[in-house]
Coordinates of C-alpha atoms in Angstrom, one line a residue:
X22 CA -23.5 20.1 -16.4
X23 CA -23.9 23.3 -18.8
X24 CA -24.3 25.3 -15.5
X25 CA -20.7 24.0 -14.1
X26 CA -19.2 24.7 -17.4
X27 CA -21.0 28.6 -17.0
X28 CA -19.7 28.8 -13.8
X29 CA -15.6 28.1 -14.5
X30 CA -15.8 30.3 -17.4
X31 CA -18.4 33.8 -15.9
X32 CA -17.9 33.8 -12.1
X33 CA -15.1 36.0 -11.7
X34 CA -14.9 38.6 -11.4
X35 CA -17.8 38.8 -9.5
X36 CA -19.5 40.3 -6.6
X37 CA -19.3 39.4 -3.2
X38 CA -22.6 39.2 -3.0
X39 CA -22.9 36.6 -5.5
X40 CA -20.0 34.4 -4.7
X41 CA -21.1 34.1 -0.4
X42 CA -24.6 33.3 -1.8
X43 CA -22.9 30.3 -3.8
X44 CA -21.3 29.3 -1.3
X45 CA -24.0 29.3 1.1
X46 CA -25.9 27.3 -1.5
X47 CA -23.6 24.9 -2.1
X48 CA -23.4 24.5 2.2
X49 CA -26.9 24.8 3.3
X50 CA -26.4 22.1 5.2
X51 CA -23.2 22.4 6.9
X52 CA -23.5 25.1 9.5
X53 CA -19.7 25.1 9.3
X54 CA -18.9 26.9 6.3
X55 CA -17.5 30.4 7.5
X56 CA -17.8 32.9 5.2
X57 CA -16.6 36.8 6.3
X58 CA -17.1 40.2 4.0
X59 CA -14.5 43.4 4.8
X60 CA -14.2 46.6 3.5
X61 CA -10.4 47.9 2.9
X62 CA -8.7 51.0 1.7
X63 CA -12.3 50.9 -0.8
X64 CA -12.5 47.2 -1.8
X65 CA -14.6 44.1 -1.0
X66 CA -12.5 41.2 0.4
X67 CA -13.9 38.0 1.7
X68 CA -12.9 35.1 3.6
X69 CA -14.2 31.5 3.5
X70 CA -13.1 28.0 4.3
X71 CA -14.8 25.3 6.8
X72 CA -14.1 26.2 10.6
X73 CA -13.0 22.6 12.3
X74 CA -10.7 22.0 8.6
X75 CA -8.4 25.0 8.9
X76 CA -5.7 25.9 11.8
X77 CA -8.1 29.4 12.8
X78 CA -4.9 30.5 14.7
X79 CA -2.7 30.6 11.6
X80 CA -5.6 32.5 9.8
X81 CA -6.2 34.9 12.1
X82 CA -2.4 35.4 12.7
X83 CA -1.2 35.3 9.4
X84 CA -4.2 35.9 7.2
X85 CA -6.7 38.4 8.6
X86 CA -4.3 40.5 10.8
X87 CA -2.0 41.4 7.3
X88 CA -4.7 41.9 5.2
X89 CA -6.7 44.3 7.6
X90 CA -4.1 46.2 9.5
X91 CA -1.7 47.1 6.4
X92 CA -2.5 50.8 4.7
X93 CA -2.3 49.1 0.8
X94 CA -4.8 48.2 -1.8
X95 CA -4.7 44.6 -2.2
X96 CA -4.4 42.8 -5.3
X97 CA -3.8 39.0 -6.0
X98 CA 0.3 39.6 -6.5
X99 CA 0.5 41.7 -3.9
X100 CA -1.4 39.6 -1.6
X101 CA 0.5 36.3 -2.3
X102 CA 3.9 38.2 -1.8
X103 CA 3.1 40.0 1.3
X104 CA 1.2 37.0 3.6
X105 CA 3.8 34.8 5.3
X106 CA 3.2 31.7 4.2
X107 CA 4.7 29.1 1.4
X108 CA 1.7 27.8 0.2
X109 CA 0.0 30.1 -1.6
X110 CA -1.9 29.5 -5.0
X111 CA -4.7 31.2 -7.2
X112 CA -7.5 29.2 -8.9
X113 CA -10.4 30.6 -11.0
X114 CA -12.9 27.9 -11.0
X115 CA -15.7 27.3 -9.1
X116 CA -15.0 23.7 -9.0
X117 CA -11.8 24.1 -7.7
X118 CA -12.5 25.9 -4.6
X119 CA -15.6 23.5 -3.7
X120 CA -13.0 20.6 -3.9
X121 CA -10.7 21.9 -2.0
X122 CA -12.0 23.8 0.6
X123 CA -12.9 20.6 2.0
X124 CA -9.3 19.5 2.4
X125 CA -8.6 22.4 4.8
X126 CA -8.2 25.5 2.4
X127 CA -8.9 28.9 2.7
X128 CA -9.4 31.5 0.1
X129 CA -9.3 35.5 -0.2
X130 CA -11.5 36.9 -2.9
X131 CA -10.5 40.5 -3.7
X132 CA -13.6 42.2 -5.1
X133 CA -13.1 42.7 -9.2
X134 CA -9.7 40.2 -9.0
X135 CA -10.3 37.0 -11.7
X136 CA -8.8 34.6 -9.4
X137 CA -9.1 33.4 -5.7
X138 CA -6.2 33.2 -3.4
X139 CA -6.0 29.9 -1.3
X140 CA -4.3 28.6 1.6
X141 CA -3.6 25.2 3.0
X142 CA -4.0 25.9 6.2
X143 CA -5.3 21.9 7.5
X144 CA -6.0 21.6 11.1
X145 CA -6.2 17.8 10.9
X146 CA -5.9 15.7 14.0
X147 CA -3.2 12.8 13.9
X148 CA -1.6 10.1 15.1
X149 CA 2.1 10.7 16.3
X150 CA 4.9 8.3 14.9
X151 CA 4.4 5.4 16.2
X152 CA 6.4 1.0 15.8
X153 CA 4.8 -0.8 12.8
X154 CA 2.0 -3.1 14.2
X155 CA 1.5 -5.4 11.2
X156 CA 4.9 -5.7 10.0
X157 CA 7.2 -6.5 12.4
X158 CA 11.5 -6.3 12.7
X159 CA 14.4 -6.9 14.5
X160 CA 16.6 -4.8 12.5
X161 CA 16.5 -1.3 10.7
X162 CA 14.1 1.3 11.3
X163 CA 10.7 0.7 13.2
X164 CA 8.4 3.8 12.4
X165 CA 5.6 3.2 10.7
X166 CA 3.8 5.3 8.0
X167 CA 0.5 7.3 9.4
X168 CA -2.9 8.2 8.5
X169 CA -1.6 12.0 7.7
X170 CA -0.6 12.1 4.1
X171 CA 2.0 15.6 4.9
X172 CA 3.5 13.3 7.4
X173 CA 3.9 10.3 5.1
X174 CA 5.5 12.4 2.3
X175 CA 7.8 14.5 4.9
X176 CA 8.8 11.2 6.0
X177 CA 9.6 9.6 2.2
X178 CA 11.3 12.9 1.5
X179 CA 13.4 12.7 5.0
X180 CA 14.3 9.0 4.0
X181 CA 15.5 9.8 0.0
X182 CA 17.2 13.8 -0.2
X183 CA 16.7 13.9 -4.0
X184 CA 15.9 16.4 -6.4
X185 CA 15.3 13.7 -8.1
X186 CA 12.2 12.2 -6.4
X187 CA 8.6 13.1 -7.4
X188 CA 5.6 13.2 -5.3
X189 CA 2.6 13.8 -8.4
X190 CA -0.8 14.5 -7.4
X191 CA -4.1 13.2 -8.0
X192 CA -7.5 14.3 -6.3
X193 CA -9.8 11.1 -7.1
X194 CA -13.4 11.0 -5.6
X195 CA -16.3 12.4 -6.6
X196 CA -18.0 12.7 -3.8
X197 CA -15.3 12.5 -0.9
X198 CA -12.7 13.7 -3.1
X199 CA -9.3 12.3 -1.8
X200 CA -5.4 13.2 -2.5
X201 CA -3.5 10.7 -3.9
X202 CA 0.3 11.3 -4.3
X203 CA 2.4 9.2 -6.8
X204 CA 6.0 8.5 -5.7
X205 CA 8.6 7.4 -7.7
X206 CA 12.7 8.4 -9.1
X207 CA 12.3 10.5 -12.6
X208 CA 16.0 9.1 -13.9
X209 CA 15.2 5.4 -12.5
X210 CA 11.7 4.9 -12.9
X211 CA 10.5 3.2 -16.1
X212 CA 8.4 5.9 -17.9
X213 CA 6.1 3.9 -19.0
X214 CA 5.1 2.1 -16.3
X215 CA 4.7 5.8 -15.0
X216 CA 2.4 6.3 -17.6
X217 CA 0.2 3.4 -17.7
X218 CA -0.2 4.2 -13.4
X219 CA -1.2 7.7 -14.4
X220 CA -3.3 6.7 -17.0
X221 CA -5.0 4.4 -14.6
X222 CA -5.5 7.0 -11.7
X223 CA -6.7 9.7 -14.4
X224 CA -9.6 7.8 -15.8
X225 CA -10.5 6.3 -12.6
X226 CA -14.3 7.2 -11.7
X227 CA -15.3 6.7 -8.6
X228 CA -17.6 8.2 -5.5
X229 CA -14.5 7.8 -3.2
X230 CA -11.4 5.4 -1.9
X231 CA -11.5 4.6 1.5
X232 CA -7.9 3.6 1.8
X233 CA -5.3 2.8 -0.3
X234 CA -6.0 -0.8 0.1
X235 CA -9.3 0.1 -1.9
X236 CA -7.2 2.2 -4.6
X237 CA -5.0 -0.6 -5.4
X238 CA -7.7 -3.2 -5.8
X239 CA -9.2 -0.4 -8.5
X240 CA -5.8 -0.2 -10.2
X241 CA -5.0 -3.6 -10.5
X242 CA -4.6 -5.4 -13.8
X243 CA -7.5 -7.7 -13.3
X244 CA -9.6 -7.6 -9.8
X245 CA -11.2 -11.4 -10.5
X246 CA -7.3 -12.5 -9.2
X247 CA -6.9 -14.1 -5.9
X248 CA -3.3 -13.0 -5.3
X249 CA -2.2 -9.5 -4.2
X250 CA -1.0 -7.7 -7.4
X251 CA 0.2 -4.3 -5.7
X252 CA 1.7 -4.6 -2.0
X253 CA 1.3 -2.8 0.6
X254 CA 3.5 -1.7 3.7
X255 CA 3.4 0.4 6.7
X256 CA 6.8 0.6 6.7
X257 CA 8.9 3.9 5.0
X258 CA 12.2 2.6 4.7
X259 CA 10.4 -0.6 2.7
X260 CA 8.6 1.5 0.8
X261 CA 11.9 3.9 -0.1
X262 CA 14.0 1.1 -0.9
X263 CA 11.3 0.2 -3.6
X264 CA 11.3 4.0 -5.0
X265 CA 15.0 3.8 -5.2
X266 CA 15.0 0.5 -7.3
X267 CA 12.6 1.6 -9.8
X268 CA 9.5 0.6 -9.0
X269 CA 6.3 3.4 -8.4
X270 CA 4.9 4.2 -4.8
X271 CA 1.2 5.5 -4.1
X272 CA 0.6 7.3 -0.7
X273 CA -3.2 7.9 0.2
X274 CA -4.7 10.5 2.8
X275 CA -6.1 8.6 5.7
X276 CA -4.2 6.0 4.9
X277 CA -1.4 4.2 6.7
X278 CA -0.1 2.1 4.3
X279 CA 2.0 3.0 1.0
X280 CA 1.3 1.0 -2.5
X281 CA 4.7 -0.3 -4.3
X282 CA 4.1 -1.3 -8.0
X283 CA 4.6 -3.3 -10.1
X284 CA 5.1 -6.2 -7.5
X285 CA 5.7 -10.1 -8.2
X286 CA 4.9 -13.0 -6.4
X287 CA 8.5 -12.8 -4.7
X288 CA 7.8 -9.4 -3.4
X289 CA 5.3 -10.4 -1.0
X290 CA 8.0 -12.9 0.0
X291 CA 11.6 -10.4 0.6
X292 CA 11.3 -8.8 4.1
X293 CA 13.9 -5.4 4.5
X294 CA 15.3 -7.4 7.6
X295 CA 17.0 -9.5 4.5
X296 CA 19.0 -6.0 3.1
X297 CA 19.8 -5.4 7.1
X298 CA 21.7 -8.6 7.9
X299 CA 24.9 -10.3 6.4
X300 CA 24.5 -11.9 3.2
X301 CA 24.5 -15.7 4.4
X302 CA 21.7 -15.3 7.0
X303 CA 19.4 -13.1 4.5
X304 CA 19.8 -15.3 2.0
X305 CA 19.0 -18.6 4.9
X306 CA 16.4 -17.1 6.0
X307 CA 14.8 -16.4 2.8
X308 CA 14.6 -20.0 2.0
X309 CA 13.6 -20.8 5.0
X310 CA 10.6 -18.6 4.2
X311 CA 10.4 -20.2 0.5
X312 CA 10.5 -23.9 1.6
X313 CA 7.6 -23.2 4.6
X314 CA 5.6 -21.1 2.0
X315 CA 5.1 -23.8 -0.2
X316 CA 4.7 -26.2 2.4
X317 CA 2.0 -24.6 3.9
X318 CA -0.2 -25.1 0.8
X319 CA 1.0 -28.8 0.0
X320 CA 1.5 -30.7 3.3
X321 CA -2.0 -31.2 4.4
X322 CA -2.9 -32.2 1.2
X323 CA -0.1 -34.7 0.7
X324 CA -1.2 -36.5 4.1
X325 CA -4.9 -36.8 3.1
X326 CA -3.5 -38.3 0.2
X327 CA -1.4 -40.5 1.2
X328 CA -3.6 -41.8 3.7
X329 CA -6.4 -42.2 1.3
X330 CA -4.9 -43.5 -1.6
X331 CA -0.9 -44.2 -2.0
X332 CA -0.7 -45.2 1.6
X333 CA 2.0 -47.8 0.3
X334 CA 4.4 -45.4 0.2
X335 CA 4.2 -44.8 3.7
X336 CA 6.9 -46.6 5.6
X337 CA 5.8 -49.4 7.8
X338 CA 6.1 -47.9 11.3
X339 CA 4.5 -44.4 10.5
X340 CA 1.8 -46.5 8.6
X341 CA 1.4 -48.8 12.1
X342 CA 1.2 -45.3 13.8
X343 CA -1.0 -43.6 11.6
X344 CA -3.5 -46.5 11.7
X345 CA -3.5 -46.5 15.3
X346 CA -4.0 -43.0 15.6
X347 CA -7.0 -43.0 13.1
X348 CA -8.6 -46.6 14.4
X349 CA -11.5 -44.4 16.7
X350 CA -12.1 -41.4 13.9
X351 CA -15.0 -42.1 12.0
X352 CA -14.5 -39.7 9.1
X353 CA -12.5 -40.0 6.0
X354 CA -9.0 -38.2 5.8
X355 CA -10.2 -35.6 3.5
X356 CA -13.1 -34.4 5.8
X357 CA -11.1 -34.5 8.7
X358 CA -8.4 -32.3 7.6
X359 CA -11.1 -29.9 6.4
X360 CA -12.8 -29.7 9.6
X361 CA -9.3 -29.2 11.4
X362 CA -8.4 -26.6 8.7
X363 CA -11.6 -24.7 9.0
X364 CA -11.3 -25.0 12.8
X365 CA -7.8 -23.2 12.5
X366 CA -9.4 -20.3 10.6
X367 CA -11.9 -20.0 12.8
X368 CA -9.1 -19.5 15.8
X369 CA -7.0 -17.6 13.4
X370 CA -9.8 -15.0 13.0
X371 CA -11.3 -14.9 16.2
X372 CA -7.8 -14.1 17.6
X373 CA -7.8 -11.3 15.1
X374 CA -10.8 -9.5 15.8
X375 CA -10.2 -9.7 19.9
X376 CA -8.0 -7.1 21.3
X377 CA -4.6 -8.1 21.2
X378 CA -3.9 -9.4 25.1
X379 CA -7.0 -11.4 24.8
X380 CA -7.0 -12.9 21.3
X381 CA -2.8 -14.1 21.4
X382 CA -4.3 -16.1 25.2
X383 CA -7.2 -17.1 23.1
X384 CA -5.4 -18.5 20.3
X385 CA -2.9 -20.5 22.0
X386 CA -4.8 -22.2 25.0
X387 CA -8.0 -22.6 22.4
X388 CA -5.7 -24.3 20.1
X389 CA -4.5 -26.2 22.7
X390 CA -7.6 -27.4 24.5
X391 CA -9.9 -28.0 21.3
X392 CA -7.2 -30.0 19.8
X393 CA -6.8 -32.5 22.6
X394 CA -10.1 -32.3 23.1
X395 CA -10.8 -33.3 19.3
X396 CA -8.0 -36.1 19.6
X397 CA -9.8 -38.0 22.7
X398 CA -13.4 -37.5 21.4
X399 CA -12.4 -39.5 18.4
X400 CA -13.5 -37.0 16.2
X401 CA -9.5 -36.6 14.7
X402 CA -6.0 -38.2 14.7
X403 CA -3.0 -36.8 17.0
X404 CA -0.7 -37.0 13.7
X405 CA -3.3 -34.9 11.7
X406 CA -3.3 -32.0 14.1
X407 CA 0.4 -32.0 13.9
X408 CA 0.2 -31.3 10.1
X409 CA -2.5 -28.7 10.4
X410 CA -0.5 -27.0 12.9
X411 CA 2.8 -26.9 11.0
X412 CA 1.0 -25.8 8.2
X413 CA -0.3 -23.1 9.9
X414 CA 3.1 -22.1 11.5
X415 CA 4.2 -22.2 8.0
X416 CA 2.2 -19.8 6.7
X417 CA 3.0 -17.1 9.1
X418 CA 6.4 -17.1 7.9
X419 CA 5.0 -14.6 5.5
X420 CA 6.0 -10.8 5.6
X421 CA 2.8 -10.0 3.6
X422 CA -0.7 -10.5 5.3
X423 CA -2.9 -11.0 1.6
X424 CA -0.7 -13.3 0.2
X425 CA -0.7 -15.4 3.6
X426 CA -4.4 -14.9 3.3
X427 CA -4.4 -16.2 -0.2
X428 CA -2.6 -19.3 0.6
X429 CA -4.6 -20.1 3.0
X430 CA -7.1 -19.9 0.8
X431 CA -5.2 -22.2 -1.9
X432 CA -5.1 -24.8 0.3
X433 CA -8.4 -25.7 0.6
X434 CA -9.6 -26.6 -2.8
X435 CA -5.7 -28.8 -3.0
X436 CA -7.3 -30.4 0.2
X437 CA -10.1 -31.5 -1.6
X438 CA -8.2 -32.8 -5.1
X439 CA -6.3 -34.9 -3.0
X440 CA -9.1 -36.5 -1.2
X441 CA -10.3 -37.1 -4.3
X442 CA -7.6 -37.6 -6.8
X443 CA -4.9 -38.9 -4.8
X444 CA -1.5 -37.1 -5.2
X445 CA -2.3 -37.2 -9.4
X446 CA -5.4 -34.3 -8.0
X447 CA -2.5 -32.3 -6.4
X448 CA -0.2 -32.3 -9.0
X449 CA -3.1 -30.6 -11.5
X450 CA -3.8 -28.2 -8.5
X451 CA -0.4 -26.9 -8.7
X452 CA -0.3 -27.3 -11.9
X453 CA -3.2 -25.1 -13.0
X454 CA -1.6 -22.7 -10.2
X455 CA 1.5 -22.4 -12.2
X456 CA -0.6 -22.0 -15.6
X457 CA -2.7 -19.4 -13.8
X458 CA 0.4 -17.4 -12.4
X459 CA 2.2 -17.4 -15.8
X460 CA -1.0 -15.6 -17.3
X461 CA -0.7 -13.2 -14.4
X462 CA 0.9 -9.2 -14.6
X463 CA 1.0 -6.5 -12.3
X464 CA 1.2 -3.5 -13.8
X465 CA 1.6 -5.4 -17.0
X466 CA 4.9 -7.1 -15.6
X467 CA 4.9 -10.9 -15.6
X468 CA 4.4 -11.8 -11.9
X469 CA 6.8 -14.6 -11.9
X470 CA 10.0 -12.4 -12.7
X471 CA 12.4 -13.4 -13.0
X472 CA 11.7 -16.9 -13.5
X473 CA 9.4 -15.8 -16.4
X474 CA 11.1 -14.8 -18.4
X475 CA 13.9 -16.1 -17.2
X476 CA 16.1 -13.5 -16.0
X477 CA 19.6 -15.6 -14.3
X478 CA 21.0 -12.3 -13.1
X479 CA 17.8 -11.0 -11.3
X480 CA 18.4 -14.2 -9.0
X481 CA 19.9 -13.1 -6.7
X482 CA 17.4 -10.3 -6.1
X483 CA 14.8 -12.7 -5.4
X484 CA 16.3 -16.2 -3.9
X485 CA 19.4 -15.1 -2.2
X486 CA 21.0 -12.8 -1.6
X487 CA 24.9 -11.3 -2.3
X488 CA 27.3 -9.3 -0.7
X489 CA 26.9 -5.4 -1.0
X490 CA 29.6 -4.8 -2.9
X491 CA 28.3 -7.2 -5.8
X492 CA 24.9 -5.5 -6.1
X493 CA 26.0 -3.3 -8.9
X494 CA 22.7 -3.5 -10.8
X495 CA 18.9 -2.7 -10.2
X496 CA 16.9 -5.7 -11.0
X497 CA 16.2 -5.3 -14.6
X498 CA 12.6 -7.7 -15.0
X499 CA 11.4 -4.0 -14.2
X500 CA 13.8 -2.5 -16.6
X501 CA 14.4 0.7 -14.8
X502 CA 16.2 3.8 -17.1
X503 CA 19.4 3.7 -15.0
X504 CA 19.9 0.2 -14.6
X505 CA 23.5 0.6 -12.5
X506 CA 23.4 1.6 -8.3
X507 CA 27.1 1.9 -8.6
X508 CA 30.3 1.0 -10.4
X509 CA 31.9 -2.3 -8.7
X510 CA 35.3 -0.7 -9.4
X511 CA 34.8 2.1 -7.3
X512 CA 33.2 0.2 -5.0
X513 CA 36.2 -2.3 -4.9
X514 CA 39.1 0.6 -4.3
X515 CA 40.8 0.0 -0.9
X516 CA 42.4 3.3 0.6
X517 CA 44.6 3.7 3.1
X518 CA 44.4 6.8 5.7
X519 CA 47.3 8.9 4.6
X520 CA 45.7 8.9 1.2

C-alpha cells in the first residue's frame, strides 16, 4: 500500500524508461499492452494503451500522425488543444492510468511533463438497437437499452434535451473495475435521496459487478428481502419517464438494463403502455393487473382450503362436482396442489431455458398433455388444474419478471397454511405479508406509498389513472424539489387560430 501511495505522489515527471518498465510490469502477462517511445523536435514521447480496447485507426489518424508530423515542441496544453478530439483529459496518478487503460484509453506521456494525456478512444464491439425482449408493448417506443453504456446514455440524453439532467460517474470494482453512471434531474430529484445513492456506491467494496442486476442487489436497503426493491427495465422511455418524475436512474457497462430508485411495490405493477393509452383503458387495465396479481397468490390456496376444511361453504353443485372430480385422487388437497404447482414451475422454467421456438411449443402442448394425463391417472382433479392454471395466467399479468418470480414464490408457503390452517392459516399469511411490507423501504422510502403513509392525492399515480390535463403534480411519497409538471391553468387555455 505505501508503494501505491509513493507512486501517485514521485512518478512524474519521470523517465520513459521507467514509466514502459511499469507498465510492462504491471502487464507481464497480457502480451497486448502496446507501448511505443518517439523522439521529437528533442523530447521523449510515448504511447500506450491495450491494442483490441482502442479504435487503432482513430490513433493513428488522429493521435500519432499530429504529434509526429507537426514542426512544434509538445507540451500537455498544447497537445490537448491541437489533437482533434473532444475527449481529452490529464491525470497524474499511476492508479489512474492502470484503471483506465483498460476501458479503452490511451495516453501520451511527454518526457519531463507532470501529467499524462488520455484518450477515450473504445473500440468495443456492440449490439445494434434492437425491440425489447423481456418487456413487451403495443404502444410507444420499442427500443431497447444495450450492453454499450455510450449508447445507453446517448439514448437517455436523446430522450430528455436538458441542461438539466446529470449523468455522475462512478468506477466500482476492484478487480474488473466497471463504470457506473448515475442518472437523475438536479431541480426535481430529491437531494437526499441523491446522497444516500452516492453514499452507497462510494463505499461500496467489491472485486466487480457483473450487471446491474448485481449492483442493485448490493445497494439495496436490506438483501435478506424477497421482493425486488430497485426495478429494473430494458426499456429508455420507462426508464426516462422515471428520471423526469423524480426518482434516480443507474446505467451499468455491459449491461442492458437501467436501475430506477427508490421503487414501491406498485412500480413493479404500472406498465408505460398505461401513460400511452386514454385514461379509462389505463386505468382498466391496471386493475385488471391488480385483481389477477393478488389472485395469483390467493386462489390456489383458498381451494385447498376450502376443500379441506370449510367445504360447507361450497355451494351444493360445485361441492357434487368437486367430490366427483376428486373421488379417484388419492392424495390430500394440500399435496396435490403442491405437486401441480411445482409441476408448473418445472414447465415454466424449462420453457425458459429452451430457445424460444421450442420452449413457447414446449410449454403449451407439455401443459396440455401432462395435465390430462395427470387427470385420467388419478393422480389430480380436473377442477384443481383449472385453478393452477389461472393462477399461473394470473401471474404473467405482471410487467416485472422478479416480482412475478416472488409471487410465485409467496404462494407456496400460503399453499401450505391453508392445508393446514384452513382459511384462518391464510389470513396470517397475508397478514404477516402486510406486517412484513409495512417494515419494508427502498431507498429508505416506505414501499407501500402511498398507502403508507397514506397519501390520497398520490392515488391516482398508482391505481388509476386521470386525464393529462389533471396531472399537474409529481407524486409527492418521493417528495421531489419541484413538485408541479405544469400549471392546470395554462394547461386549461383554449385558443383559437387567429389568436
Amino acid at each position: 500500500m505505501r508503494k501505491r501511495k509513493q507512486w501517485k505522489k514521485q512518478i512524474f515527471p519521470t523517465e520513459i524508461e521507467q514509466l514502459e518498465e511499469i507498465m510492462q510490469s504491471k502487464f507481464k502477462d497480457n502480451p497486448d499492452l502496446s507501448f511505443s517511445k518517439y523522439e521529437h523536435m528533442g523530447k521523449k514521447i510515448a504511447v500506450f494503451y491495450i491494442g483490441y480496447q482502442v479504435d487503432t485507426e482513430k490513433v493513428e489518424k488522429s493521435i500519432l500522425s499530429t504529434l509526429l508530423n507537426k514542426e512544434v515542441e509538445w507540451t500537455n496544453p498544447l497537445l490537448l488543444n491541437t489533437i482533434p478530439l473532444n475527449s481529452g483529459t490529464t491525470i497524474d496518478s499511476l492508479d489512474k492510468i492502470l484503471e483506465r487503460i483498460l476501458i479503452g484509453e490511451v495516453f501520451i506521456y511527454i518526457e519531463g511533463e507532470s501529467e499524462v494525456v488520455s484518450y477515450l478512444l473504445l473500440n468495443k464491439e456492440k449490439r445494434s438497437l434492437a425491440q425489447a425482449e423481456t418487456e413487451s408493448l403495443v404502444l410507444g417506443p420499442k427500443v431497447a437499452f444495450t450492453e454499450s453504456l455510450t449508447t445507453n446514455m446517448n439514448i437517455v440524453r436523446w430522450r430528455i434535451k436538458s441542461t438539466d439532467l446529470v449523468l455522475e460517474e462512478f468506477t466500482i470494482g476492484k478487480v474488473n473495475p466497471r463504470q457506473v453512471r448515475l442518472v437523475f434531474m438536479k431541480s426535481v430529484a430529491n437531494d437526499e435521496d441523491v446522497q444516500t445513492m452516492r453514499q452507497r456506491l462510494k463505499e461500496l467494496d467489491v472485486d466487480e459487478i457483473e450487471d446491474s442486476s448485481v449492483l442493485k442487489q448490493y445497494l439495496a436497503d436490506s438483501q435478506l428481502h424477497i421482493f425486488p426493491q430497485f426495478l429494473s427495465t430494458e426499456l429508455p422511455d420507462r426508464f426516462t419517464y422515471a428520471i423526469t418524475k423524480g426518482k434516480l436512474g443507474l446505467m451499468v457497462e455491459n449491461s442492458p438494463m437501467g436501475v430506477i430508485a427508490p421503487s414501491s411495490l406498485f412500480s413493479f405493477i404500472e406498465s408505460t403502455e398505461d401513460i400511452y393509452m386514454n385514461w379509462y383503458a389505463g386505468t382498466f387495465l391496471r386493475a385488471v393487473r391488480f385483481i389477477a396479481l393478488f389472485l395469483s397468490i390467493v386462489i390456489t390456496p383458498i381451494y385447498v382450503a376450502i376443500t379441506t376444511y370449510q367445504y360447507s361453504i361450497i355451494p351444493t353443485q360445485l361441492l357434487i362436482s368437486i367430490g366427483q372430480s376428486r373421488a379417484q385422487v388419492p392424495f390430500p388437497p394440500i399435496l396435490e396442489a403442491l405437486l401441480l404447482e411445482f409441476l408448473i414451475e418445472l414447465l415454466r422454467e424449462a420453457g425458459a431455458r429452451l430457445p424460444t421456438k421450442v420452449g413457447q411449443t414446449m410449454g403449451i402442448v407439455g401443459g396440455i398433455v401432462i395435465g390430462q394425463a395427470a387427470v385420467e391417472a388419478g393422480l389430480t382433479s380436473s377442477i384443481l388444474i383449472i385453478i393452477v392454471a389461472m393462477s399461473a395466467l394470473a401471474s404473467f399479468t405482471s410487467p416485472n419478471y422478479l416480482l412475478g418470480t416472488t409471487l410465485r414464490i409467496i404462494r407456496f408457503p400460503l399453499v401450505i397454511l391453508g392445508g393446514l390452517f384452513g382459511l384462518l392459516g391464510i389470513v396470517w399469511g397475508l397478514s404477516f405479508l402486510i406486517i412484513y411490507l409495512l417494515r419494508l423501504t427502498s431507498l429508505g422510502r416506505p414501499y407501500l406509498a402511498p398507502l403508507y403513509p397514506f397519501r390520497y392525492k398520490d392515488l391516482n399515480k398508482v391505481f388509476y389513472r386521470t386525464p393529462l390535463k389533471y396531472q399537474t403534480k409529481r407524486a409527492s411519497m418521493y417528495r421531489p424539489k419541484e413538485l408541479f409538471r405544469f400549471y392546470k391553468k395554462d394547461a386549461a387555455k383554449k385558443r383559437d387560430i387567429d389568436e
